[in-house]
mmCIF file of C-alpha atoms in Angstrom:
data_model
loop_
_atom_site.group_PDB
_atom_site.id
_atom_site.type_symbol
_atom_site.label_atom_id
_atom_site.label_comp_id
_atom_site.label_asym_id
_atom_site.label_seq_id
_atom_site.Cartn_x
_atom_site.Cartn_y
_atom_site.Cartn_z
ATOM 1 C CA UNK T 244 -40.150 213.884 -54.362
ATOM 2 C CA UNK T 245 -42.528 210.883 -54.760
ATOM 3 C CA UNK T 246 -46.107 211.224 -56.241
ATOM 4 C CA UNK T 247 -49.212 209.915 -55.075
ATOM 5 C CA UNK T 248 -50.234 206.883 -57.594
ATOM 6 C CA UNK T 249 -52.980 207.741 -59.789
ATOM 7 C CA UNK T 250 -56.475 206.377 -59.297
ATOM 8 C CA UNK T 251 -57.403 203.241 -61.751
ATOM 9 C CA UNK T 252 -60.679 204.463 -63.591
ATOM 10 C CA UNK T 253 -63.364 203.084 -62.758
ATOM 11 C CA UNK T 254 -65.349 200.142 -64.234
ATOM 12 C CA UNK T 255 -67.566 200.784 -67.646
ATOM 13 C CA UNK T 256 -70.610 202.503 -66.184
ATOM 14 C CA UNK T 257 -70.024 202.603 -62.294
ATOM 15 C CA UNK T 258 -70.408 205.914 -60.748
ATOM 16 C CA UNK T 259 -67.755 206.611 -58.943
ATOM 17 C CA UNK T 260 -63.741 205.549 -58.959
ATOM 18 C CA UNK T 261 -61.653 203.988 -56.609
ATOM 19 C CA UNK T 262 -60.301 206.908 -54.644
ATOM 20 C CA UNK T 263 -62.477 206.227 -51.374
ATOM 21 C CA UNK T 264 -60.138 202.841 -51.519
ATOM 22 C CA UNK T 265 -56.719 202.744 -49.156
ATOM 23 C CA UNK T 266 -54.227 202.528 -52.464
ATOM 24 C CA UNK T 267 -52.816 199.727 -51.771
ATOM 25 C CA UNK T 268 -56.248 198.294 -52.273
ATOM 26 C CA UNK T 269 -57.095 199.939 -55.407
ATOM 27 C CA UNK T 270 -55.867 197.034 -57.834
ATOM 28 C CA UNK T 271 -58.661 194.756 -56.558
ATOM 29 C CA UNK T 272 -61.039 196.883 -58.762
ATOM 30 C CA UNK T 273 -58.872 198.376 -61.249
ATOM 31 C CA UNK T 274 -60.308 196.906 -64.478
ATOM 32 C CA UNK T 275 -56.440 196.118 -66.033
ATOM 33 C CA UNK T 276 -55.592 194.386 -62.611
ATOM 34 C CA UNK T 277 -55.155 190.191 -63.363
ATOM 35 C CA UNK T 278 -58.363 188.210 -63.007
ATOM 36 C CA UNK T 279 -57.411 186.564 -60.269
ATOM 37 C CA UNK T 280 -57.012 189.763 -57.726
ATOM 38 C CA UNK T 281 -60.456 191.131 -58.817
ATOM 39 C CA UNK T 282 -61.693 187.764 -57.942
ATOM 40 C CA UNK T 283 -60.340 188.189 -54.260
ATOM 41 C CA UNK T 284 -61.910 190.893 -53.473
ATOM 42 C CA UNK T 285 -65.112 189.829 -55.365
ATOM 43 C CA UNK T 286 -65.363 186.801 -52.410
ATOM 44 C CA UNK T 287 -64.611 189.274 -49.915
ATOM 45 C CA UNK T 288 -60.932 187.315 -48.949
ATOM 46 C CA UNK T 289 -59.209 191.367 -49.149
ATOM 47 C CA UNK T 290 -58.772 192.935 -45.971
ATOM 48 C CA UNK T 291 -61.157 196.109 -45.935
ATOM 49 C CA UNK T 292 -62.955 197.911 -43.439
ATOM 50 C CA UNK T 293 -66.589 197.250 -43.428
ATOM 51 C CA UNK T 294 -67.454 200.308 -45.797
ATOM 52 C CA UNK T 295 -65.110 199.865 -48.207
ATOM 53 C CA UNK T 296 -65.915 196.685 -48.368
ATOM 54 C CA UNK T 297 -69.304 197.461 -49.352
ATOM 55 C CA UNK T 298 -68.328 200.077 -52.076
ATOM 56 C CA UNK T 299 -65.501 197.581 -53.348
ATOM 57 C CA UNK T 300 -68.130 194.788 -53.878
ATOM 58 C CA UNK T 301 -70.699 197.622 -55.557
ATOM 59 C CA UNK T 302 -68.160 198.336 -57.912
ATOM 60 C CA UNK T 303 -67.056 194.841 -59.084
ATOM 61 C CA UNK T 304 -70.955 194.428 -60.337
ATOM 62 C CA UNK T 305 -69.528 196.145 -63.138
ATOM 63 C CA UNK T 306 -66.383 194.388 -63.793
ATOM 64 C CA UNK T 307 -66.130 192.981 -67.171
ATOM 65 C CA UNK T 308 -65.410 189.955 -66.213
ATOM 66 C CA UNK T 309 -68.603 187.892 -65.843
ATOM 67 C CA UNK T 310 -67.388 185.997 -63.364
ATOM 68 C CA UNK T 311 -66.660 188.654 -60.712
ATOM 69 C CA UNK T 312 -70.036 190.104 -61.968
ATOM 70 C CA UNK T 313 -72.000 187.382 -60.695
ATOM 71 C CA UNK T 314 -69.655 186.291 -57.308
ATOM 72 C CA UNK T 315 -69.913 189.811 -56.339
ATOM 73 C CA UNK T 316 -73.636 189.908 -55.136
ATOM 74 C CA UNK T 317 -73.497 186.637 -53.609
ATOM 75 C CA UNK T 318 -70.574 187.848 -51.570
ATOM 76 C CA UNK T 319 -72.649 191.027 -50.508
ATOM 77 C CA UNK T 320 -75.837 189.031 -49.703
ATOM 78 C CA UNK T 321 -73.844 186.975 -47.560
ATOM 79 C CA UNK T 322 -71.615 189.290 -45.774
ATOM 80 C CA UNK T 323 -71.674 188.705 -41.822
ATOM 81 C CA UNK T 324 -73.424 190.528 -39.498
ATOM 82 C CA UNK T 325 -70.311 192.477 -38.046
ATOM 83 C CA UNK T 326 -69.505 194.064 -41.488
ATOM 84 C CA UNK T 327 -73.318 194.535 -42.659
ATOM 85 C CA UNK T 328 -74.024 196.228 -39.401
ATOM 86 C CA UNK T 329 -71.125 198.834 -39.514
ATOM 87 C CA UNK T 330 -71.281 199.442 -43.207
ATOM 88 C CA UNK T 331 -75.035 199.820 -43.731
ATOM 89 C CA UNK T 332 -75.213 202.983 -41.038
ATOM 90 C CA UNK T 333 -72.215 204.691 -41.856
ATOM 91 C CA UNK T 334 -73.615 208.251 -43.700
ATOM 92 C CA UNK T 335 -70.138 208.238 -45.935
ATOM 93 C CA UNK T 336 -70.613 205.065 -47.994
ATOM 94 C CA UNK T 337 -71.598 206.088 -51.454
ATOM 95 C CA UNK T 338 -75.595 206.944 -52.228
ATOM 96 C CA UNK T 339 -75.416 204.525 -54.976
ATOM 97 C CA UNK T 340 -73.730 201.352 -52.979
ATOM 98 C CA UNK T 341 -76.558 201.989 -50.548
ATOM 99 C CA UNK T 342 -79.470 201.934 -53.179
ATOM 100 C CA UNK T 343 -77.944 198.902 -54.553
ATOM 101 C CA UNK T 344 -77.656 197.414 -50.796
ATOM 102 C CA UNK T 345 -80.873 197.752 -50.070
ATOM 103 C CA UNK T 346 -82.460 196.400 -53.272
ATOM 104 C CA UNK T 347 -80.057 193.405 -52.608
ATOM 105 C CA UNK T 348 -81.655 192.948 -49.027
ATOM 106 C CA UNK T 349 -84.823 194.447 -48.898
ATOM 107 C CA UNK T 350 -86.205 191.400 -47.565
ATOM 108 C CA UNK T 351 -84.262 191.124 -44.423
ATOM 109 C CA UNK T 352 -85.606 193.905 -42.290
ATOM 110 C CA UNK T 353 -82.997 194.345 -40.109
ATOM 111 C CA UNK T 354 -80.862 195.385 -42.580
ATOM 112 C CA UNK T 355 -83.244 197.443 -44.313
ATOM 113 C CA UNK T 356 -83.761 199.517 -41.773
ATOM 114 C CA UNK T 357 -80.255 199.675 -41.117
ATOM 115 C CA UNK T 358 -80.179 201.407 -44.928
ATOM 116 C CA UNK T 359 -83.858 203.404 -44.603
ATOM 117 C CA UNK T 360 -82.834 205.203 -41.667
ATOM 118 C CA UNK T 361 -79.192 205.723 -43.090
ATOM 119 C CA UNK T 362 -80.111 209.900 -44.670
ATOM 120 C CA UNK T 363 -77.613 208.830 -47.994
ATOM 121 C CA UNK T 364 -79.538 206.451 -48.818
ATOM 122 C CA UNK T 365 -81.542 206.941 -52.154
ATOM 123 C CA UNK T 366 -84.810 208.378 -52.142
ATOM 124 C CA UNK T 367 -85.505 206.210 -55.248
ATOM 125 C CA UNK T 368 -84.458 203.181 -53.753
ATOM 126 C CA UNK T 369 -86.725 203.837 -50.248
ATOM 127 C CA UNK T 370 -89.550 204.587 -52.374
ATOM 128 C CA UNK T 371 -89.128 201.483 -54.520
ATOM 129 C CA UNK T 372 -88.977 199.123 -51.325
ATOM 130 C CA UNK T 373 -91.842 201.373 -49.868
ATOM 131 C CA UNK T 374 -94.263 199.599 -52.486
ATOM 132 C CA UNK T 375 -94.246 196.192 -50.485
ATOM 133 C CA UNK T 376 -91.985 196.094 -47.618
ATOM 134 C CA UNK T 377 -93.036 195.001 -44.214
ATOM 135 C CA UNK T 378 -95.241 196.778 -41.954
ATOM 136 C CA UNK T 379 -92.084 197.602 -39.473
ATOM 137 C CA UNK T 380 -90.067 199.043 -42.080
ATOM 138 C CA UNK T 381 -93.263 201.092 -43.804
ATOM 139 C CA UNK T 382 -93.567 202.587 -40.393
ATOM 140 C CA UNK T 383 -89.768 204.026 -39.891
ATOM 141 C CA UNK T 384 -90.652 205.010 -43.946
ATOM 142 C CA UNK T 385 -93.440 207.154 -42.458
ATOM 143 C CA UNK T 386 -91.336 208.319 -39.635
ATOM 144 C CA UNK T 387 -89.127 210.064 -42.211
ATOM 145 C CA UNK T 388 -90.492 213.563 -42.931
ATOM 146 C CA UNK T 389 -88.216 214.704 -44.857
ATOM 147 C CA UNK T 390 -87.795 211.765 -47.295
ATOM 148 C CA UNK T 391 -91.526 212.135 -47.657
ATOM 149 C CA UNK T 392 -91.842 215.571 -48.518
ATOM 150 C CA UNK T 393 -88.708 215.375 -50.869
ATOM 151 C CA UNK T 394 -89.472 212.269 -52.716
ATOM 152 C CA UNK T 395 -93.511 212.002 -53.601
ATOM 153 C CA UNK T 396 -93.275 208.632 -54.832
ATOM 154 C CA UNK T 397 -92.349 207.323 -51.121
ATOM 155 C CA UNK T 398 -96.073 207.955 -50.168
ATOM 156 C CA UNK T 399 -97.427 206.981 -53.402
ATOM 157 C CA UNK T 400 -96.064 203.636 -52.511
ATOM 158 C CA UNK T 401 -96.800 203.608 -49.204
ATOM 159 C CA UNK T 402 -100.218 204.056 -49.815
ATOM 160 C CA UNK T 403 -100.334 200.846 -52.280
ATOM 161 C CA UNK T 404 -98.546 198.866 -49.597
ATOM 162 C CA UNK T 405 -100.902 195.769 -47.982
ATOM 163 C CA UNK T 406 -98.621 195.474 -44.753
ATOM 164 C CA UNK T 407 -98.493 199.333 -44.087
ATOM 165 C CA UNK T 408 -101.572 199.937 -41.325
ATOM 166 C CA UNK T 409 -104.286 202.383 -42.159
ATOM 167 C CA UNK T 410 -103.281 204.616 -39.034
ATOM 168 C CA UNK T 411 -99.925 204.853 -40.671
ATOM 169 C CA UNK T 412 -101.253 205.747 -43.843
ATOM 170 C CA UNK T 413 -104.139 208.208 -41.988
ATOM 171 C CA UNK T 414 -101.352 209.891 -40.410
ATOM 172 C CA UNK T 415 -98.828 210.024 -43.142
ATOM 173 C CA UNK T 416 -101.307 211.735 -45.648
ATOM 174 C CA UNK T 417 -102.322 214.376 -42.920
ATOM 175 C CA UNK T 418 -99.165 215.173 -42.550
ATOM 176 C CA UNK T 419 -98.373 215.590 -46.473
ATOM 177 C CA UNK T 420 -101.819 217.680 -46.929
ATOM 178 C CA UNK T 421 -100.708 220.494 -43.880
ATOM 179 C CA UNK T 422 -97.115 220.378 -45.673
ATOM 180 C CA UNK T 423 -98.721 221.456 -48.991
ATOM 181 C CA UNK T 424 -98.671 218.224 -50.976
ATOM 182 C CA UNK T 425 -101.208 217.878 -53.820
ATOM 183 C CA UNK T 426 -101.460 214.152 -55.246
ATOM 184 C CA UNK T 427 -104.793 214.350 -57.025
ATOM 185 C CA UNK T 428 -103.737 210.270 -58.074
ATOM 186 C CA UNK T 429 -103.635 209.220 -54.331
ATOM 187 C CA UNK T 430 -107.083 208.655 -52.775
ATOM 188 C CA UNK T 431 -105.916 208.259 -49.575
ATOM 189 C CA UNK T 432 -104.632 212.185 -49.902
ATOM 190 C CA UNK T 433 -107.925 212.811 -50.709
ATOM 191 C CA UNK T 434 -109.744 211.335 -48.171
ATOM 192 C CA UNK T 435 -107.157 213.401 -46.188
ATOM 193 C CA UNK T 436 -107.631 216.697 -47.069
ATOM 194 C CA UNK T 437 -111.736 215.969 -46.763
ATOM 195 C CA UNK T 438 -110.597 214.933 -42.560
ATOM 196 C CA UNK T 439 -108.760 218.498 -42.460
ATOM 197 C CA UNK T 440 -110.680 220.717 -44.386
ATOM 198 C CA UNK T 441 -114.330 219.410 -45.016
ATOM 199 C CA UNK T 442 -115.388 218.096 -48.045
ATOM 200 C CA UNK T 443 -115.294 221.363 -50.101
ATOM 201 C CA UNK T 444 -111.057 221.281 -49.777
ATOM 202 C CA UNK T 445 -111.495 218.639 -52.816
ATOM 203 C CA UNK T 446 -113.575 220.707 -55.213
ATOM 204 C CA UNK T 447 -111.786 223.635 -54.496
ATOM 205 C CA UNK T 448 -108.238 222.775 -53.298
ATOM 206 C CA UNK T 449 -106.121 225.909 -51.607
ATOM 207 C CA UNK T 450 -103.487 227.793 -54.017
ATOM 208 C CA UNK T 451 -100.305 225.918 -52.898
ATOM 209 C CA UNK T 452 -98.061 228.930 -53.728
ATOM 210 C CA UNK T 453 -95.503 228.861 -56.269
ATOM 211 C CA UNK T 454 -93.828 225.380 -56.898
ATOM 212 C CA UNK T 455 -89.950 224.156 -57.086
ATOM 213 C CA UNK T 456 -90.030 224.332 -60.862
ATOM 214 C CA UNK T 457 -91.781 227.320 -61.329
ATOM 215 C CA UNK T 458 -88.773 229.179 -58.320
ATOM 216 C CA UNK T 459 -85.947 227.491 -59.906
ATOM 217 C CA UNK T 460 -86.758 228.190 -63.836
ATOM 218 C CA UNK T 461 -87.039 231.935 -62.303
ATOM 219 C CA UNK T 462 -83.499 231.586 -60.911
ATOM 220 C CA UNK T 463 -82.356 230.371 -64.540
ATOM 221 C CA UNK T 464 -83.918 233.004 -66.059
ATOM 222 C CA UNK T 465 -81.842 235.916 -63.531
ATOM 223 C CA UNK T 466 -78.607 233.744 -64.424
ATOM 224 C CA UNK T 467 -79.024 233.957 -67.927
ATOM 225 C CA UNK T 468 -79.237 237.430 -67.804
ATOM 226 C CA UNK T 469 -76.612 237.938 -66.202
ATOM 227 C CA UNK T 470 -74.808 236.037 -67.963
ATOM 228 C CA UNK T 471 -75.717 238.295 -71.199
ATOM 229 C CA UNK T 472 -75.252 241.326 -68.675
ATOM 230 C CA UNK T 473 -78.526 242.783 -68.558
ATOM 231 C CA UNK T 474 -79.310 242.918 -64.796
ATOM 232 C CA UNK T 475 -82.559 241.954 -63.558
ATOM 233 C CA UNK T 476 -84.718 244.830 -62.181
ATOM 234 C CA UNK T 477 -84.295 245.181 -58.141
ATOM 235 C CA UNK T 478 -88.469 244.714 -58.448
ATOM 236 C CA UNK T 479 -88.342 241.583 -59.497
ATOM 237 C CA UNK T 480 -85.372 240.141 -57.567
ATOM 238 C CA UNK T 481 -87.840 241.302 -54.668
ATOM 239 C CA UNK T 482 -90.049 239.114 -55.938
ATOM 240 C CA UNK T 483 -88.262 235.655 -55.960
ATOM 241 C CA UNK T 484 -87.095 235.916 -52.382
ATOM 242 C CA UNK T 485 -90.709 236.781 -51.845
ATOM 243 C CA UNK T 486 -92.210 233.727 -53.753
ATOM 244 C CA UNK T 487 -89.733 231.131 -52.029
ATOM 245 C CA UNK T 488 -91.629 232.817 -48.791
ATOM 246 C CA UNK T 489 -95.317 232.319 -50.185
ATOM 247 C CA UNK T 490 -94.301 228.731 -50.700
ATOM 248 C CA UNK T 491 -95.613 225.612 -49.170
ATOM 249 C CA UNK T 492 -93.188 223.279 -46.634
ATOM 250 C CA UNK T 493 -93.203 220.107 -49.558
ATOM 251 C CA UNK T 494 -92.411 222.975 -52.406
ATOM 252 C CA UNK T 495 -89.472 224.805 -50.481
ATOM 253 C CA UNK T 496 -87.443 221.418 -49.515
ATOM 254 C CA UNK T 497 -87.789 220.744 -53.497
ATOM 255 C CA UNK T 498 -85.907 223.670 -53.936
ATOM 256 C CA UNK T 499 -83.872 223.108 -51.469
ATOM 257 C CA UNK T 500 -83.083 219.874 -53.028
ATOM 258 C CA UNK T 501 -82.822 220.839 -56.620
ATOM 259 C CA UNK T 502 -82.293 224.343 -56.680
ATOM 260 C CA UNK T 503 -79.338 226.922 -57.211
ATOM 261 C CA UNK T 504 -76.686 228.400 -54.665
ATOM 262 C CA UNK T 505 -79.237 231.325 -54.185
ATOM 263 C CA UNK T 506 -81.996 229.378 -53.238
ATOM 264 C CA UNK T 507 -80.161 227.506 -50.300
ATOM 265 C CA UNK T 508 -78.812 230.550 -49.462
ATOM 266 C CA UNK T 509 -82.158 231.541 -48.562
ATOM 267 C CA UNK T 510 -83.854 228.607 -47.440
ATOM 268 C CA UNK T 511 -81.397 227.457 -44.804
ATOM 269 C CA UNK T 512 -82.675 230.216 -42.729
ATOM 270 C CA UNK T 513 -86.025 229.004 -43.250
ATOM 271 C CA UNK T 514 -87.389 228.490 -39.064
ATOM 272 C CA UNK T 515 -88.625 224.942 -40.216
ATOM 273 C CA UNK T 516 -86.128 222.554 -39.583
ATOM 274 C CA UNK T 517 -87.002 219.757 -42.324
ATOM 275 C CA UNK T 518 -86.258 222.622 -44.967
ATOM 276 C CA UNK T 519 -82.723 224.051 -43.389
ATOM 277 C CA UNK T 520 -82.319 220.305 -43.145
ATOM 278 C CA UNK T 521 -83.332 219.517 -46.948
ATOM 279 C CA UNK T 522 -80.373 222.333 -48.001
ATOM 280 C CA UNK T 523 -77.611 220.734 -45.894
ATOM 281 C CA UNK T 524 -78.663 217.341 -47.236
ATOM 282 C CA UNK T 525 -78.852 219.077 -51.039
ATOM 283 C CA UNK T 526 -76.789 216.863 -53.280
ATOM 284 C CA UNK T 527 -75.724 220.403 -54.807
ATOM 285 C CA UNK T 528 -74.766 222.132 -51.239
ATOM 286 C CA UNK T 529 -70.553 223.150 -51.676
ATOM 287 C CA UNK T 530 -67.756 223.165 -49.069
ATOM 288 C CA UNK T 531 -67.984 226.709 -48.791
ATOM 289 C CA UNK T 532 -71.653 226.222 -48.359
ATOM 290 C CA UNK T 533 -71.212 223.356 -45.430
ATOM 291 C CA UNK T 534 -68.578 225.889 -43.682
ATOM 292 C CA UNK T 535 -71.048 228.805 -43.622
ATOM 293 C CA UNK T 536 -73.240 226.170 -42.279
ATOM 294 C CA UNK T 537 -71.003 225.013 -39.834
ATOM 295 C CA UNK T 538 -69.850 228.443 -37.900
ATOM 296 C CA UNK T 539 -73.436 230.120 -37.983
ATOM 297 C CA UNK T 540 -74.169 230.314 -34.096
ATOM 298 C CA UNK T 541 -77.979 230.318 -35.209
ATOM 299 C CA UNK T 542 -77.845 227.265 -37.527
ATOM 300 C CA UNK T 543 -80.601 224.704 -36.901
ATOM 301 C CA UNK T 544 -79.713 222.399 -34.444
ATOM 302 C CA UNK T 545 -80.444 219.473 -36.998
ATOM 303 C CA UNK T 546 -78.601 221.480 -39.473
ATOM 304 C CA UNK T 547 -75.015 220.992 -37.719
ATOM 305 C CA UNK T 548 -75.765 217.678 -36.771
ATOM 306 C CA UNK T 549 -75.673 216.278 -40.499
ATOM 307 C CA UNK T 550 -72.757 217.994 -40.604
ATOM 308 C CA UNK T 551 -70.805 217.177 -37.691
ATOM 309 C CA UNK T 552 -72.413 213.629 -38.279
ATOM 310 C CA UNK T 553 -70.481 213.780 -41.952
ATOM 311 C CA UNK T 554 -67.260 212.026 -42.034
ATOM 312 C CA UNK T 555 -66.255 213.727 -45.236
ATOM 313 C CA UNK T 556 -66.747 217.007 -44.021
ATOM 314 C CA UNK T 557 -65.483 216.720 -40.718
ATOM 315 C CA UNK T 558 -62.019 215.699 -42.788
ATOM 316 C CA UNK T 559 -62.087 219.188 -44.171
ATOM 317 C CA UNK T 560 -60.192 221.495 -41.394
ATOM 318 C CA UNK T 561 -61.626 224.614 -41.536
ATOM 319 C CA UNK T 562 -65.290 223.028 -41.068
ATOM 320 C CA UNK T 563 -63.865 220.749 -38.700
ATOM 321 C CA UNK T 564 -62.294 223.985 -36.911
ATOM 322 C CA UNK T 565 -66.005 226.177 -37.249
ATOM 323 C CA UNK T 566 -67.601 222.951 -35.590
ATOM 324 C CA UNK T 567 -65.174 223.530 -32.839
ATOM 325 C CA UNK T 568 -66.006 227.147 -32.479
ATOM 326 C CA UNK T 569 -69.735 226.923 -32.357
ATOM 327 C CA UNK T 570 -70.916 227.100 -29.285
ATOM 328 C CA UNK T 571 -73.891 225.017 -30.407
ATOM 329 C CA UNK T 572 -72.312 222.123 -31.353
ATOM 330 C CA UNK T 573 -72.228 219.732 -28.066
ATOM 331 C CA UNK T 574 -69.348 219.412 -26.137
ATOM 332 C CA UNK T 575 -68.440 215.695 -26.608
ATOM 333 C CA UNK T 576 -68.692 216.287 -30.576
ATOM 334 C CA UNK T 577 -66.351 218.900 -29.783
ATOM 335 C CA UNK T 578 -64.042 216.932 -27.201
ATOM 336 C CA UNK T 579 -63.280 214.558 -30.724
ATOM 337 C CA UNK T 580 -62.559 216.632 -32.954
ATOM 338 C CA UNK T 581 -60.434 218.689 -30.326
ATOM 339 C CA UNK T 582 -58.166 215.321 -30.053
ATOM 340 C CA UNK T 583 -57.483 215.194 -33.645
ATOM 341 C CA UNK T 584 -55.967 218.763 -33.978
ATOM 342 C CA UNK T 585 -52.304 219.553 -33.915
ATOM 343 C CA UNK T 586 -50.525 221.392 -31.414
ATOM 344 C CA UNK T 587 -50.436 224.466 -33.038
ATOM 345 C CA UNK T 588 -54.123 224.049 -33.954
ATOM 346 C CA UNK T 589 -55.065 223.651 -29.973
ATOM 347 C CA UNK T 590 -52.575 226.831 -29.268
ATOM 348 C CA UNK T 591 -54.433 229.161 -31.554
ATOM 349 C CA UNK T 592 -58.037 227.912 -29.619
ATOM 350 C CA UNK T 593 -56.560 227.962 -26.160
ATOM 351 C CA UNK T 594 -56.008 231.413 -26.859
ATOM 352 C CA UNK T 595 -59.323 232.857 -28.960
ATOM 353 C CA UNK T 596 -61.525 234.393 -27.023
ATOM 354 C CA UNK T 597 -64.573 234.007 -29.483
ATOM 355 C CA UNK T 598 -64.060 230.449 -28.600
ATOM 356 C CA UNK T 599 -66.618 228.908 -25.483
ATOM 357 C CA UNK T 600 -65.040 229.222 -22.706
ATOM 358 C CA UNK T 601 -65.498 225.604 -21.999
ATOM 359 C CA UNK T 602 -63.536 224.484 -25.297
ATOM 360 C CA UNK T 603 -60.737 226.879 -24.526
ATOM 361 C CA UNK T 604 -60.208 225.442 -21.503
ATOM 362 C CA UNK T 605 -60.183 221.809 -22.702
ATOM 363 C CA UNK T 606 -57.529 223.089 -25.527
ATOM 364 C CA UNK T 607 -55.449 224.367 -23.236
ATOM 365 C CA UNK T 608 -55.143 221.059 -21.101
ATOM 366 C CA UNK T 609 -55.232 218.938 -23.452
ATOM 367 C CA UNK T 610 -52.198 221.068 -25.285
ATOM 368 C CA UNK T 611 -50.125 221.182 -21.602
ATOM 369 C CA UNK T 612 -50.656 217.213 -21.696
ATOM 370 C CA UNK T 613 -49.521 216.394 -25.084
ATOM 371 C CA UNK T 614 -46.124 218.830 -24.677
ATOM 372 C CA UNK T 615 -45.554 217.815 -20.979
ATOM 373 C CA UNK T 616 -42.051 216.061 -20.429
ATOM 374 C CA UNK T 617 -42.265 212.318 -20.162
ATOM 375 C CA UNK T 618 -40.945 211.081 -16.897
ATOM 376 C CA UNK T 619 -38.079 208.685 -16.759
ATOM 377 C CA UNK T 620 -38.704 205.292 -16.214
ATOM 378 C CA UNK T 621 -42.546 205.898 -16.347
#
């Protein structure tokens, strides 16, 4: 019985290993590979598909070889269209490649917008190129809700930015003040909250409800005792479920961002769909989270799309087969991931009957066409 060959670590201080590699490909990052193959792969001469090729490059930034250090951005910066175009949209390439990506090209717009409207993308890294980017790529900035309710340095760099349009910023900050953003540092939120509310919203600003950090050090303070096994009073378990109600659009996708299991539990049923949308995009959310996620026939709409839009999670079978199952998920998503089954996968739908009747069908044929004789001579 062979074993699988185990992963090289990775270079001194990069954030992730080499596991996303093919393994025949992992030597051209593994820190005790020879010089010489590092240095391939640092031009870009190793034969990778566009995304790998990105993450192998990322990686080799921290090679300790100052050589390959300083070939491997130049290679990146210069990488043709065909592999920058594929590589920059896909939502499986690591968060961290992408940050560095965009920092790398920030001013070539059509690549970063290529990495601001890519959802892995940083939040830190849109927010630092929202401080002086171009006008076109400050507007898809704006565009993005949900990055601006999540990250509140986005708009406090938006609003410093010479090429982003006043309407843009008019609009932005209106937006921010209904969601239940308070920057008392941004004039332009300000000036916002006087359009909406008059000028007595400034002097006497609206209770926003409780806050993120005031939610989740709650939740810390229910684990910890039960951790010490001293159960927290039904009252005030009431209460928590109660507060994450009371609280403001811009406060909830915090929590849905930073918080606990319990929190997300609670929040993706939340009927606005930048928060359900904030917990599915959670760097925290688990599997077993995702596969709840992915079977609940009233999930958000935009909810299962980041899903079935995941190519890491649509490896995983059972949230490939919940996908399948859910009669919200559109058929051609569906039709895909119904050609990648096995036979005895397709048998089992054919014959559920809590599966759509359209998708049962569609098994069924597509199960008589794969087992069908082959004709002689054909």
């Amino acid at each position: 019985m062979t074993t699988a060959a185990p992963v090289p670590p990775a270079p001194p201080g990069c954030p992730f290993n080499a596991e996303f590699l093919p393994p025949n490909m992992r030597k051209h990052v593994d820190p005790a590979a020879p010089v010489p193959l590092r240095m391939m792969a640092a031009k870009g001469l190793v034969p990778l598909n566009p995304s790998d090729m990105l993450g192998v490059l990322y990686m080799l930034t921290y090679d300790t070889e100052q050589a390959v250090r300083e070939t491997a951005p130049k290679t990146a910066a210069g990488l043709p269209d065909r592999i920058l175009g594929s590589g920059l949209r896909d939502e499986g390439v690591q968060a961290p490649v992408l940050g560095w990506f965009l920092g790398l090209l920030r001013g070539k717009d059509v690549y970063a917008e290529m990495l601001v409207l890519n959802p892995t993308t940083p939040d830190e890294a849109v927010a630092d190129v929202a401080r002086d980017c171009s006008a076109k790529v400050a507007e898809i900035i704006g565009q993005n809700q949900l990055r601006l309710l999540r990250h509140e340095d986005i708009l406090r760099n938006l609003c410093v930015n010479g090429q982003a349009g006043p309407a843009l910023i008019d609009s932005v900050c209106d937006f921010a003040v209904r969601s239940g953003m308070h920057l008392s540092d941004v004039p332009q939120m300000q000036a916002a909250r006087v359009r909406l509310f008059g000028p007595q919203a400034v002097a006497a600003p609206p209770d926003p409800g409780p806050t993120a950090e005031e939610v989740i050090q709650e939740f810390k303070e229910e684990e910890a005792k039960a951790e010490a096994e001293t159960p927290m009073e039904e009252g005030k378990r009431m209460t928590l479920t109660q507060r994450i109600m009371k609280m403001s659009i811009s406060e909830k996708i915090k929590l849905a961002t930073l918080g606990n299991k319990e929190a997300r539990s609670a929040l993706i049923r939340d009927s606005n769909k930048l928060v359900c949308t904030a917990v599915i995009r959670s760097p925290r959310i688990t599997d077993g989270e995702v596969l709840l996620s992915a079977g609940n026939k009233a999930a958000n709409d935009e909810v299962l799309r980041a899903i079935y839009g995941n190519r890491e999670w649509t490896k995983n079978l059972k949230i490939k087969l919940a996908l399948v199952k859910n009669p919200k998920v559109p058929l051609t998503v569906v039709m895909k991931f119904l050609n990648s089954l096995r036979d005895n996968e397709l048998k089992d739908l054919s014959r559920d009957r809590n599966v759509p009747q359209g998708v049962q069908s569609f098994a069924k044929k597509l199960l008589e066409k794969k087992t069908a004789p082959k004709k002689e001579g054909g």
